[in-house]
mmCIF file with all atom_site columns, C-alpha atoms in Angstrom:
data_model
loop_
_atom_site.group_PDB
_atom_site.id
_atom_site.type_symbol
_atom_site.label_atom_id
_atom_site.label_alt_id
_atom_site.label_comp_id
_atom_site.label_asym_id
_atom_site.label_entity_id
_atom_site.label_seq_id
_atom_site.pdbx_PDB_ins_code
_atom_site.Cartn_x
_atom_site.Cartn_y
_atom_site.Cartn_z
_atom_site.occupancy
_atom_site.B_iso_or_equiv
_atom_site.pdbx_formal_charge
_atom_site.auth_seq_id
_atom_site.auth_comp_id
_atom_site.auth_asym_id
_atom_site.auth_atom_id
_atom_site.pdbx_PDB_model_num
ATOM 1   C CA . GLU A 1 1   ? 44.374 -50.778 -19.614 1.00 0.00 ? 283 GLU A CA 1
ATOM 2   C CA . PRO A 1 2   ? 45.117 -47.613 -17.588 1.00 0.00 ? 284 PRO A CA 1
ATOM 3   C CA . GLU A 1 3   ? 48.136 -45.560 -18.613 1.00 0.00 ? 285 GLU A CA 1
ATOM 4   C CA . VAL A 1 4   ? 50.247 -42.810 -17.121 1.00 0.00 ? 286 VAL A CA 1
ATOM 5   C CA . THR A 1 5   ? 49.235 -39.492 -18.677 1.00 0.00 ? 287 THR A CA 1
ATOM 6   C CA . GLN A 1 6   ? 51.200 -36.251 -18.937 1.00 0.00 ? 288 GLN A CA 1
ATOM 7   C CA . THR A 1 7   ? 50.249 -32.681 -19.761 1.00 0.00 ? 289 THR A CA 1
ATOM 8   C CA . PRO A 1 8   ? 51.011 -30.660 -21.735 1.00 0.00 ? 290 PRO A CA 1
ATOM 9   C CA . SER A 1 9   ? 52.399 -32.719 -24.593 1.00 0.00 ? 291 SER A CA 1
ATOM 10  C CA . HIS A 1 10  ? 54.522 -29.753 -25.690 1.00 0.00 ? 292 HIS A CA 1
ATOM 11  C CA . GLN A 1 11  ? 55.524 -26.677 -23.664 1.00 0.00 ? 293 GLN A CA 1
ATOM 12  C CA . VAL A 1 12  ? 57.361 -23.719 -25.139 1.00 0.00 ? 294 VAL A CA 1
ATOM 13  C CA . THR A 1 13  ? 58.759 -21.161 -22.716 1.00 0.00 ? 295 THR A CA 1
ATOM 14  C CA . GLN A 1 14  ? 61.195 -18.293 -22.542 1.00 0.00 ? 296 GLN A CA 1
ATOM 15  C CA . MET A 1 15  ? 64.497 -18.675 -20.699 1.00 0.00 ? 297 MET A CA 1
ATOM 16  C CA . GLY A 1 16  ? 64.097 -17.686 -17.075 1.00 0.00 ? 298 GLY A CA 1
ATOM 17  C CA . GLN A 1 17  ? 60.397 -18.533 -16.893 1.00 0.00 ? 299 GLN A CA 1
ATOM 18  C CA . GLU A 1 18  ? 58.889 -21.098 -14.542 1.00 0.00 ? 300 GLU A CA 1
ATOM 19  C CA . VAL A 1 19  ? 57.234 -24.211 -15.940 1.00 0.00 ? 301 VAL A CA 1
ATOM 20  C CA . ILE A 1 20  ? 55.149 -26.917 -14.309 1.00 0.00 ? 302 ILE A CA 1
ATOM 21  C CA . LEU A 1 21  ? 54.885 -30.315 -15.935 1.00 0.00 ? 303 LEU A CA 1
ATOM 22  C CA . ARG A 1 22  ? 52.011 -32.508 -14.829 1.00 0.00 ? 304 ARG A CA 1
ATOM 23  C CA . CYS A 1 23  ? 51.568 -36.251 -14.599 1.00 0.00 ? 305 CYS A CA 1
ATOM 24  C CA . VAL A 1 24  ? 48.642 -38.430 -13.583 1.00 0.00 ? 306 VAL A CA 1
ATOM 25  C CA . PRO A 1 25  ? 49.948 -41.836 -12.510 1.00 0.00 ? 307 PRO A CA 1
ATOM 26  C CA . ILE A 1 26  ? 47.881 -45.010 -12.502 1.00 0.00 ? 308 ILE A CA 1
ATOM 27  C CA . SER A 1 27  ? 45.783 -45.198 -9.336  1.00 0.00 ? 309 SER A CA 1
ATOM 28  C CA . ASN A 1 28  ? 47.617 -48.115 -7.718  1.00 0.00 ? 310 ASN A CA 1
ATOM 29  C CA . HIS A 1 29  ? 51.046 -46.581 -8.211  1.00 0.00 ? 311 HIS A CA 1
ATOM 30  C CA . LEU A 1 30  ? 52.947 -45.764 -5.027  1.00 0.00 ? 312 LEU A CA 1
ATOM 31  C CA . TYR A 1 31  ? 56.372 -44.922 -6.473  1.00 0.00 ? 313 TYR A CA 1
ATOM 32  C CA . PHE A 1 32  ? 56.865 -41.981 -8.809  1.00 0.00 ? 314 PHE A CA 1
ATOM 33  C CA . TYR A 1 33  ? 59.741 -40.782 -10.935 1.00 0.00 ? 315 TYR A CA 1
ATOM 34  C CA . TRP A 1 34  ? 60.798 -38.064 -13.337 1.00 0.00 ? 316 TRP A CA 1
ATOM 35  C CA . TYR A 1 35  ? 63.309 -38.685 -16.123 1.00 0.00 ? 317 TYR A CA 1
ATOM 36  C CA . ARG A 1 36  ? 64.418 -36.544 -19.034 1.00 0.00 ? 318 ARG A CA 1
ATOM 37  C CA . GLN A 1 37  ? 65.822 -37.273 -22.473 1.00 0.00 ? 319 GLN A CA 1
ATOM 38  C CA . ILE A 1 38  ? 67.709 -34.621 -24.368 1.00 0.00 ? 320 ILE A CA 1
ATOM 39  C CA . LEU A 1 39  ? 67.305 -35.117 -28.119 1.00 0.00 ? 321 LEU A CA 1
ATOM 40  C CA . GLY A 1 40  ? 69.527 -37.955 -29.306 1.00 0.00 ? 322 GLY A CA 1
ATOM 41  C CA . GLN A 1 41  ? 70.780 -38.787 -25.814 1.00 0.00 ? 323 GLN A CA 1
ATOM 42  C CA . LYS A 1 42  ? 70.106 -41.330 -23.073 1.00 0.00 ? 324 LYS A CA 1
ATOM 43  C CA . VAL A 1 43  ? 67.123 -41.286 -20.766 1.00 0.00 ? 325 VAL A CA 1
ATOM 44  C CA . GLU A 1 44  ? 68.419 -39.693 -17.522 1.00 0.00 ? 326 GLU A CA 1
ATOM 45  C CA . PHE A 1 45  ? 67.023 -40.055 -14.020 1.00 0.00 ? 327 PHE A CA 1
ATOM 46  C CA . LEU A 1 46  ? 65.994 -36.876 -12.211 1.00 0.00 ? 328 LEU A CA 1
ATOM 47  C CA . VAL A 1 47  ? 64.121 -37.809 -9.048  1.00 0.00 ? 329 VAL A CA 1
ATOM 48  C CA . SER A 1 48  ? 62.112 -40.491 -7.289  1.00 0.00 ? 330 SER A CA 1
ATOM 49  C CA . PHE A 1 49  ? 59.233 -39.849 -4.895  1.00 0.00 ? 331 PHE A CA 1
ATOM 50  C CA . TYR A 1 50  ? 57.591 -42.164 -2.394  1.00 0.00 ? 332 TYR A CA 1
ATOM 51  C CA . ASN A 1 51  ? 55.331 -41.611 0.585   1.00 0.00 ? 333 ASN A CA 1
ATOM 52  C CA . ASN A 1 52  ? 55.138 -37.887 -0.159  1.00 0.00 ? 334 ASN A CA 1
ATOM 53  C CA . GLU A 1 53  ? 58.844 -37.275 -0.080  1.00 0.00 ? 335 GLU A CA 1
ATOM 54  C CA . ILE A 1 54  ? 61.858 -37.428 -2.355  1.00 0.00 ? 336 ILE A CA 1
ATOM 55  C CA . SER A 1 55  ? 63.637 -40.773 -1.983  1.00 0.00 ? 337 SER A CA 1
ATOM 56  C CA . GLU A 1 56  ? 66.471 -40.152 -4.423  1.00 0.00 ? 338 GLU A CA 1
ATOM 57  C CA . LYS A 1 57  ? 67.635 -37.373 -6.749  1.00 0.00 ? 339 LYS A CA 1
ATOM 58  C CA . SER A 1 58  ? 70.369 -36.982 -9.321  1.00 0.00 ? 340 SER A CA 1
ATOM 59  C CA . GLU A 1 59  ? 72.934 -34.214 -9.639  1.00 0.00 ? 341 GLU A CA 1
ATOM 60  C CA . ILE A 1 60  ? 70.766 -32.738 -12.405 1.00 0.00 ? 342 ILE A CA 1
ATOM 61  C CA . PHE A 1 61  ? 67.962 -32.166 -9.894  1.00 0.00 ? 343 PHE A CA 1
ATOM 62  C CA . ASP A 1 62  ? 69.322 -28.973 -8.343  1.00 0.00 ? 344 ASP A CA 1
ATOM 63  C CA . ASP A 1 63  ? 67.564 -26.146 -6.483  1.00 0.00 ? 345 ASP A CA 1
ATOM 64  C CA . GLN A 1 64  ? 65.815 -25.062 -9.677  1.00 0.00 ? 346 GLN A CA 1
ATOM 65  C CA . PHE A 1 65  ? 63.762 -28.269 -9.667  1.00 0.00 ? 347 PHE A CA 1
ATOM 66  C CA . SER A 1 66  ? 61.019 -29.355 -7.298  1.00 0.00 ? 348 SER A CA 1
ATOM 67  C CA . VAL A 1 67  ? 58.359 -32.060 -7.222  1.00 0.00 ? 349 VAL A CA 1
ATOM 68  C CA . GLU A 1 68  ? 55.117 -32.459 -5.378  1.00 0.00 ? 350 GLU A CA 1
ATOM 69  C CA . ARG A 1 69  ? 51.947 -34.508 -5.306  1.00 0.00 ? 351 ARG A CA 1
ATOM 70  C CA . PRO A 1 70  ? 49.525 -31.865 -4.098  1.00 0.00 ? 352 PRO A CA 1
ATOM 71  C CA . ASP A 1 71  ? 46.177 -33.650 -4.336  1.00 0.00 ? 353 ASP A CA 1
ATOM 72  C CA . GLY A 1 72  ? 47.015 -37.336 -4.168  1.00 0.00 ? 354 GLY A CA 1
ATOM 73  C CA . SER A 1 73  ? 46.650 -37.833 -7.901  1.00 0.00 ? 355 SER A CA 1
ATOM 74  C CA . ASN A 1 74  ? 48.675 -35.326 -9.905  1.00 0.00 ? 356 ASN A CA 1
ATOM 75  C CA . PHE A 1 75  ? 52.456 -35.511 -9.666  1.00 0.00 ? 357 PHE A CA 1
ATOM 76  C CA . THR A 1 76  ? 54.211 -32.332 -10.797 1.00 0.00 ? 358 THR A CA 1
ATOM 77  C CA . LEU A 1 77  ? 57.725 -31.259 -11.744 1.00 0.00 ? 359 LEU A CA 1
ATOM 78  C CA . LYS A 1 78  ? 58.475 -27.545 -11.448 1.00 0.00 ? 360 LYS A CA 1
ATOM 79  C CA . ILE A 1 79  ? 61.453 -25.821 -12.994 1.00 0.00 ? 361 ILE A CA 1
ATOM 80  C CA . ARG A 1 80  ? 61.753 -22.386 -11.404 1.00 0.00 ? 362 ARG A CA 1
ATOM 81  C CA . SER A 1 81  ? 63.921 -20.544 -13.910 1.00 0.00 ? 363 SER A CA 1
ATOM 82  C CA . THR A 1 82  ? 64.360 -22.444 -17.138 1.00 0.00 ? 364 THR A CA 1
ATOM 83  C CA . LYS A 1 83  ? 67.632 -22.519 -19.053 1.00 0.00 ? 365 LYS A CA 1
ATOM 84  C CA . LEU A 1 84  ? 68.270 -23.350 -22.685 1.00 0.00 ? 366 LEU A CA 1
ATOM 85  C CA . GLU A 1 85  ? 69.839 -26.659 -21.623 1.00 0.00 ? 367 GLU A CA 1
ATOM 86  C CA . ASP A 1 86  ? 66.579 -27.713 -19.919 1.00 0.00 ? 368 ASP A CA 1
ATOM 87  C CA . SER A 1 87  ? 65.094 -28.318 -23.357 1.00 0.00 ? 369 SER A CA 1
ATOM 88  C CA . ALA A 1 88  ? 64.286 -32.043 -23.449 1.00 0.00 ? 370 ALA A CA 1
ATOM 89  C CA . MET A 1 89  ? 61.527 -34.642 -23.273 1.00 0.00 ? 371 MET A CA 1
ATOM 90  C CA . TYR A 1 90  ? 60.432 -35.069 -19.669 1.00 0.00 ? 372 TYR A CA 1
ATOM 91  C CA . PHE A 1 91  ? 58.962 -38.425 -18.724 1.00 0.00 ? 373 PHE A CA 1
ATOM 92  C CA . CYS A 1 92  ? 56.963 -39.251 -15.654 1.00 0.00 ? 374 CYS A CA 1
ATOM 93  C CA . ALA A 1 93  ? 56.999 -42.866 -14.505 1.00 0.00 ? 375 ALA A CA 1
ATOM 94  C CA . GLY A 1 94  ? 55.203 -44.751 -11.791 1.00 0.00 ? 376 GLY A CA 1
ATOM 95  C CA . GLY A 1 95  ? 54.886 -48.207 -10.348 1.00 0.00 ? 377 GLY A CA 1
ATOM 96  C CA . PRO A 1 96  ? 52.995 -50.162 -7.704  1.00 0.00 ? 378 PRO A CA 1
ATOM 97  C CA . TRP A 1 97  ? 56.273 -51.280 -6.210  1.00 0.00 ? 379 TRP A CA 1
ATOM 98  C CA . ASP A 1 98  ? 59.855 -50.133 -6.479  1.00 0.00 ? 380 ASP A CA 1
ATOM 99  C CA . ASN A 1 99  ? 60.963 -52.527 -9.220  1.00 0.00 ? 381 ASN A CA 1
ATOM 100 C CA . GLU A 1 100 ? 58.417 -51.588 -11.868 1.00 0.00 ? 382 GLU A CA 1
ATOM 101 C CA . GLN A 1 101 ? 58.448 -48.267 -13.698 1.00 0.00 ? 383 GLN A CA 1
ATOM 102 C CA . PHE A 1 102 ? 55.800 -47.509 -16.301 1.00 0.00 ? 384 PHE A CA 1
ATOM 103 C CA . PHE A 1 103 ? 56.458 -44.402 -18.336 1.00 0.00 ? 385 PHE A CA 1
ATOM 104 C CA . GLY A 1 104 ? 54.096 -41.751 -19.591 1.00 0.00 ? 386 GLY A CA 1
ATOM 105 C CA . PRO A 1 105 ? 54.153 -40.343 -23.135 1.00 0.00 ? 387 PRO A CA 1
ATOM 106 C CA . GLY A 1 106 ? 56.317 -37.375 -22.140 1.00 0.00 ? 388 GLY A CA 1
ATOM 107 C CA . THR A 1 107 ? 56.233 -33.585 -22.319 1.00 0.00 ? 389 THR A CA 1
ATOM 108 C CA . ARG A 1 108 ? 58.483 -31.917 -24.849 1.00 0.00 ? 390 ARG A CA 1
ATOM 109 C CA . LEU A 1 109 ? 59.919 -28.783 -23.224 1.00 0.00 ? 391 LEU A CA 1
ATOM 110 C CA . THR A 1 110 ? 61.405 -26.177 -25.530 1.00 0.00 ? 392 THR A CA 1
ATOM 111 C CA . VAL A 1 111 ? 63.221 -23.246 -23.898 1.00 0.00 ? 393 VAL A CA 1
ATOM 112 C CA . LEU A 1 112 ? 63.828 -20.268 -26.173 1.00 0.00 ? 394 LEU A CA 1
ATOM 113 C CA . GLU B 2 1   ? 78.709 -45.966 -10.847 1.00 0.00 ? 115 GLU B CA 1
ATOM 114 C CA . ASP B 2 2   ? 76.360 -48.137 -12.911 1.00 0.00 ? 116 ASP B CA 1
ATOM 115 C CA . GLN B 2 3   ? 77.183 -48.424 -16.598 1.00 0.00 ? 117 GLN B CA 1
ATOM 116 C CA . VAL B 2 4   ? 75.129 -49.807 -19.467 1.00 0.00 ? 118 VAL B CA 1
ATOM 117 C CA . THR B 2 5   ? 76.427 -50.309 -23.003 1.00 0.00 ? 119 THR B CA 1
ATOM 118 C CA . GLN B 2 6   ? 74.187 -51.431 -25.836 1.00 0.00 ? 120 GLN B CA 1
ATOM 119 C CA . SER B 2 7   ? 75.198 -52.798 -29.207 1.00 0.00 ? 121 SER B CA 1
ATOM 120 C CA . PRO B 2 8   ? 74.779 -52.444 -32.049 1.00 0.00 ? 122 PRO B CA 1
ATOM 121 C CA . GLU B 2 9   ? 73.703 -48.795 -32.196 1.00 0.00 ? 123 GLU B CA 1
ATOM 122 C CA . ALA B 2 10  ? 71.516 -49.563 -35.177 1.00 0.00 ? 124 ALA B CA 1
ATOM 123 C CA . LEU B 2 11  ? 70.328 -52.757 -36.830 1.00 0.00 ? 125 LEU B CA 1
ATOM 124 C CA . ARG B 2 12  ? 68.469 -53.256 -40.064 1.00 0.00 ? 126 ARG B CA 1
ATOM 125 C CA . LEU B 2 13  ? 66.739 -56.599 -40.598 1.00 0.00 ? 127 LEU B CA 1
ATOM 126 C CA . GLN B 2 14  ? 64.496 -58.018 -43.242 1.00 0.00 ? 128 GLN B CA 1
ATOM 127 C CA . GLU B 2 15  ? 61.147 -59.343 -42.134 1.00 0.00 ? 129 GLU B CA 1
ATOM 128 C CA . GLY B 2 16  ? 61.651 -62.837 -40.737 1.00 0.00 ? 130 GLY B CA 1
ATOM 129 C CA . GLU B 2 17  ? 65.402 -62.405 -40.188 1.00 0.00 ? 131 GLU B CA 1
ATOM 130 C CA . SER B 2 18  ? 66.067 -63.228 -36.522 1.00 0.00 ? 132 SER B CA 1
ATOM 131 C CA . SER B 2 19  ? 68.795 -61.474 -34.539 1.00 0.00 ? 133 SER B CA 1
ATOM 132 C CA . SER B 2 20  ? 69.915 -60.429 -31.063 1.00 0.00 ? 134 SER B CA 1
ATOM 133 C CA . LEU B 2 21  ? 70.559 -57.132 -29.335 1.00 0.00 ? 135 LEU B CA 1
ATOM 134 C CA . ASN B 2 22  ? 73.210 -56.915 -26.630 1.00 0.00 ? 136 ASN B CA 1
ATOM 135 C CA . CYS B 2 23  ? 73.249 -55.043 -23.325 1.00 0.00 ? 137 CYS B CA 1
ATOM 136 C CA . SER B 2 24  ? 76.460 -55.156 -21.265 1.00 0.00 ? 138 SER B CA 1
ATOM 137 C CA . TYR B 2 25  ? 76.314 -53.798 -17.747 1.00 0.00 ? 139 TYR B CA 1
ATOM 138 C CA . THR B 2 26  ? 78.489 -52.994 -14.765 1.00 0.00 ? 140 THR B CA 1
ATOM 139 C CA . VAL B 2 27  ? 76.714 -52.586 -11.452 1.00 0.00 ? 141 VAL B CA 1
ATOM 140 C CA . SER B 2 28  ? 77.291 -53.129 -7.787  1.00 0.00 ? 142 SER B CA 1
ATOM 141 C CA . GLY B 2 29  ? 74.519 -55.481 -6.743  1.00 0.00 ? 143 GLY B CA 1
ATOM 142 C CA . LEU B 2 30  ? 71.995 -55.914 -9.552  1.00 0.00 ? 144 LEU B CA 1
ATOM 143 C CA . ARG B 2 31  ? 68.396 -55.362 -8.422  1.00 0.00 ? 145 ARG B CA 1
ATOM 144 C CA . GLY B 2 32  ? 66.940 -55.700 -11.905 1.00 0.00 ? 146 GLY B CA 1
ATOM 145 C CA . LEU B 2 33  ? 67.704 -55.402 -15.608 1.00 0.00 ? 147 LEU B CA 1
ATOM 146 C CA . PHE B 2 34  ? 64.937 -53.807 -17.644 1.00 0.00 ? 148 PHE B CA 1
ATOM 147 C CA . TRP B 2 35  ? 64.112 -53.820 -21.336 1.00 0.00 ? 149 TRP B CA 1
ATOM 148 C CA . TYR B 2 36  ? 61.944 -51.116 -22.851 1.00 0.00 ? 150 TYR B CA 1
ATOM 149 C CA . ARG B 2 37  ? 60.765 -50.336 -26.352 1.00 0.00 ? 151 ARG B CA 1
ATOM 150 C CA . GLN B 2 38  ? 60.634 -46.676 -27.435 1.00 0.00 ? 152 GLN B CA 1
ATOM 151 C CA . ASP B 2 39  ? 58.923 -45.386 -30.550 1.00 0.00 ? 153 ASP B CA 1
ATOM 152 C CA . PRO B 2 40  ? 59.937 -41.952 -31.910 1.00 0.00 ? 154 PRO B CA 1
ATOM 153 C CA . GLY B 2 41  ? 58.575 -39.122 -29.786 1.00 0.00 ? 155 GLY B CA 1
ATOM 154 C CA . LYS B 2 42  ? 57.015 -41.524 -27.263 1.00 0.00 ? 156 LYS B CA 1
ATOM 155 C CA . GLY B 2 43  ? 57.774 -42.721 -23.765 1.00 0.00 ? 157 GLY B CA 1
ATOM 156 C CA . PRO B 2 44  ? 59.573 -46.009 -23.087 1.00 0.00 ? 158 PRO B CA 1
ATOM 157 C CA . GLU B 2 45  ? 57.192 -48.985 -23.080 1.00 0.00 ? 159 GLU B CA 1
ATOM 158 C CA . PHE B 2 46  ? 58.008 -51.658 -20.517 1.00 0.00 ? 160 PHE B CA 1
ATOM 159 C CA . LEU B 2 47  ? 58.871 -55.098 -21.896 1.00 0.00 ? 161 LEU B CA 1
ATOM 160 C CA . PHE B 2 48  ? 60.698 -57.205 -19.278 1.00 0.00 ? 162 PHE B CA 1
ATOM 161 C CA . THR B 2 49  ? 62.480 -57.199 -15.940 1.00 0.00 ? 163 THR B CA 1
ATOM 162 C CA . LEU B 2 50  ? 65.155 -59.827 -15.280 1.00 0.00 ? 164 LEU B CA 1
ATOM 163 C CA . TYR B 2 51  ? 66.570 -60.356 -11.820 1.00 0.00 ? 165 TYR B CA 1
ATOM 164 C CA . SER B 2 52  ? 69.204 -63.076 -11.834 1.00 0.00 ? 166 SER B CA 1
ATOM 165 C CA . ALA B 2 53  ? 71.642 -64.825 -14.157 1.00 0.00 ? 167 ALA B CA 1
ATOM 166 C CA . GLY B 2 54  ? 70.019 -67.612 -16.125 1.00 0.00 ? 168 GLY B CA 1
ATOM 167 C CA . GLU B 2 55  ? 66.594 -66.021 -16.100 1.00 0.00 ? 169 GLU B CA 1
ATOM 168 C CA . GLU B 2 56  ? 64.669 -65.808 -19.381 1.00 0.00 ? 170 GLU B CA 1
ATOM 169 C CA . LYS B 2 57  ? 61.408 -64.061 -20.294 1.00 0.00 ? 171 LYS B CA 1
ATOM 170 C CA . GLU B 2 58  ? 59.375 -64.112 -23.499 1.00 0.00 ? 172 GLU B CA 1
ATOM 171 C CA . LYS B 2 59  ? 56.734 -61.916 -25.070 1.00 0.00 ? 173 LYS B CA 1
ATOM 172 C CA . GLU B 2 60  ? 55.516 -62.661 -28.566 1.00 0.00 ? 174 GLU B CA 1
ATOM 173 C CA . ARG B 2 61  ? 58.587 -62.534 -30.846 1.00 0.00 ? 175 ARG B CA 1
ATOM 174 C CA . LEU B 2 62  ? 60.897 -61.219 -28.083 1.00 0.00 ? 176 LEU B CA 1
ATOM 175 C CA . LYS B 2 63  ? 62.950 -63.224 -25.620 1.00 0.00 ? 177 LYS B CA 1
ATOM 176 C CA . ALA B 2 64  ? 65.246 -61.668 -23.026 1.00 0.00 ? 178 ALA B CA 1
ATOM 177 C CA . THR B 2 65  ? 68.074 -63.520 -21.312 1.00 0.00 ? 179 THR B CA 1
ATOM 178 C CA . LEU B 2 66  ? 70.471 -62.528 -18.548 1.00 0.00 ? 180 LEU B CA 1
ATOM 179 C CA . THR B 2 67  ? 74.010 -63.463 -17.531 1.00 0.00 ? 181 THR B CA 1
ATOM 180 C CA . LYS B 2 68  ? 76.205 -61.905 -14.849 1.00 0.00 ? 182 LYS B CA 1
ATOM 181 C CA . LYS B 2 69  ? 77.624 -59.392 -17.311 1.00 0.00 ? 183 LYS B CA 1
ATOM 182 C CA . GLU B 2 70  ? 75.116 -58.953 -20.119 1.00 0.00 ? 184 GLU B CA 1
ATOM 183 C CA . SER B 2 71  ? 71.605 -59.399 -21.372 1.00 0.00 ? 185 SER B CA 1
ATOM 184 C CA . PHE B 2 72  ? 70.385 -60.313 -24.822 1.00 0.00 ? 186 PHE B CA 1
ATOM 185 C CA . LEU B 2 73  ? 67.108 -59.444 -26.470 1.00 0.00 ? 187 LEU B CA 1
ATOM 186 C CA . HIS B 2 74  ? 66.426 -62.050 -29.113 1.00 0.00 ? 188 HIS B CA 1
ATOM 187 C CA . ILE B 2 75  ? 63.971 -61.152 -31.856 1.00 0.00 ? 189 ILE B CA 1
ATOM 188 C CA . THR B 2 76  ? 62.554 -64.119 -33.724 1.00 0.00 ? 190 THR B CA 1
ATOM 189 C CA . ALA B 2 77  ? 61.054 -63.630 -37.199 1.00 0.00 ? 191 ALA B CA 1
ATOM 190 C CA . PRO B 2 78  ? 60.618 -59.870 -36.755 1.00 0.00 ? 192 PRO B CA 1
ATOM 191 C CA . LYS B 2 79  ? 57.895 -57.876 -38.467 1.00 0.00 ? 193 LYS B CA 1
ATOM 192 C CA . PRO B 2 80  ? 57.977 -54.221 -39.591 1.00 0.00 ? 194 PRO B CA 1
ATOM 193 C CA . GLU B 2 81  ? 55.940 -53.261 -36.512 1.00 0.00 ? 195 GLU B CA 1
ATOM 194 C CA . ASP B 2 82  ? 58.870 -54.355 -34.338 1.00 0.00 ? 196 ASP B CA 1
ATOM 195 C CA . SER B 2 83  ? 60.815 -51.361 -35.650 1.00 0.00 ? 197 SER B CA 1
ATOM 196 C CA . ALA B 2 84  ? 61.688 -49.153 -32.670 1.00 0.00 ? 198 ALA B CA 1
ATOM 197 C CA . THR B 2 85  ? 64.539 -48.266 -30.354 1.00 0.00 ? 199 THR B CA 1
ATOM 198 C CA . TYR B 2 86  ? 65.103 -50.908 -27.675 1.00 0.00 ? 200 TYR B CA 1
ATOM 199 C CA . LEU B 2 87  ? 66.438 -49.603 -24.383 1.00 0.00 ? 201 LEU B CA 1
ATOM 200 C CA . CYS B 2 88  ? 68.200 -51.523 -21.638 1.00 0.00 ? 202 CYS B CA 1
ATOM 201 C CA . ALA B 2 89  ? 68.367 -50.187 -18.070 1.00 0.00 ? 203 ALA B CA 1
ATOM 202 C CA . VAL B 2 90  ? 69.658 -51.415 -14.721 1.00 0.00 ? 204 VAL B CA 1
ATOM 203 C CA . ARG B 2 91  ? 68.779 -50.828 -11.111 1.00 0.00 ? 205 ARG B CA 1
ATOM 204 C CA . SER B 2 92  ? 71.352 -51.571 -8.424  1.00 0.00 ? 206 SER B CA 1
ATOM 205 C CA . GLY B 2 93  ? 71.811 -51.644 -4.689  1.00 0.00 ? 207 GLY B CA 1
ATOM 206 C CA . THR B 2 94  ? 69.326 -49.563 -2.757  1.00 0.00 ? 208 THR B CA 1
ATOM 207 C CA . ALA B 2 95  ? 68.919 -46.986 -5.510  1.00 0.00 ? 209 ALA B CA 1
ATOM 208 C CA . SER B 2 96  ? 65.499 -46.434 -7.040  1.00 0.00 ? 210 SER B CA 1
ATOM 209 C CA . LYS B 2 97  ? 66.777 -44.906 -10.262 1.00 0.00 ? 211 LYS B CA 1
ATOM 210 C CA . LEU B 2 98  ? 67.161 -46.723 -13.558 1.00 0.00 ? 212 LEU B CA 1
ATOM 211 C CA . THR B 2 99  ? 70.403 -46.187 -15.502 1.00 0.00 ? 213 THR B CA 1
ATOM 212 C CA . PHE B 2 100 ? 69.759 -46.452 -19.217 1.00 0.00 ? 214 PHE B CA 1
ATOM 213 C CA . GLY B 2 101 ? 71.904 -47.353 -22.177 1.00 0.00 ? 215 GLY B CA 1
ATOM 214 C CA . THR B 2 102 ? 71.804 -45.399 -25.412 1.00 0.00 ? 216 THR B CA 1
ATOM 215 C CA . GLY B 2 103 ? 69.594 -47.985 -27.100 1.00 0.00 ? 217 GLY B CA 1
ATOM 216 C CA . THR B 2 104 ? 69.598 -50.036 -30.290 1.00 0.00 ? 218 THR B CA 1
ATOM 217 C CA . ARG B 2 105 ? 67.597 -48.582 -33.139 1.00 0.00 ? 219 ARG B CA 1
ATOM 218 C CA . LEU B 2 106 ? 65.968 -51.503 -34.981 1.00 0.00 ? 220 LEU B CA 1
ATOM 219 C CA . GLN B 2 107 ? 64.495 -51.214 -38.452 1.00 0.00 ? 221 GLN B CA 1
ATOM 220 C CA . VAL B 2 108 ? 62.642 -54.173 -39.956 1.00 0.00 ? 222 VAL B CA 1
ATOM 221 C CA . THR B 2 109 ? 61.907 -53.972 -43.662 1.00 0.00 ? 223 THR B CA 1
ATOM 222 C CA . LEU B 2 110 ? 59.639 -56.015 -45.921 1.00 0.00 ? 224 LEU B CA 1
#
């Protein structure tokens, strides 16, 4: 059974550096999402993406964050200038319609 | 603003000891209530979506039910491999986002 994949599994970066987290959704997915989970806390919504544009974003998703689907398969989350508080697990999710969200295994981002 | 509260925070059961997890929610126009299972260091694994009060869904030893204010995840005769954190989430109105609860950490011992 196909699964959502994410790379890298763990990313360590220095504060102020840019990071790009990558996701490969399942081929029939049309709706895409990014969530994050700070250690010991709830899973929090960041952004949803449909038809090559952002459909919804949270207050967390400020100007430091951006998403794109450059080649029709990969779905990326970029953080331009990382902060210590960006350290978290970042989950990509996708679904064939807007009421199913299948999550990937996550990328652990550590900002030093 | 959507709110989801899960209880208990943690639950320890012996193998075969059935129990229920609770998810209370406050939303404006429920579009779906979701149950996920999350193992340590992994992404949430989809279990069920419920859409309207009275609906029930089953998968192996798990059964999810929904009322207008809460959902229950019933675990019948659990096994150690059912140990995980179970997450409840809601979607409301025209929003695409899921709002998650903090989860119930379930441990099933022999």
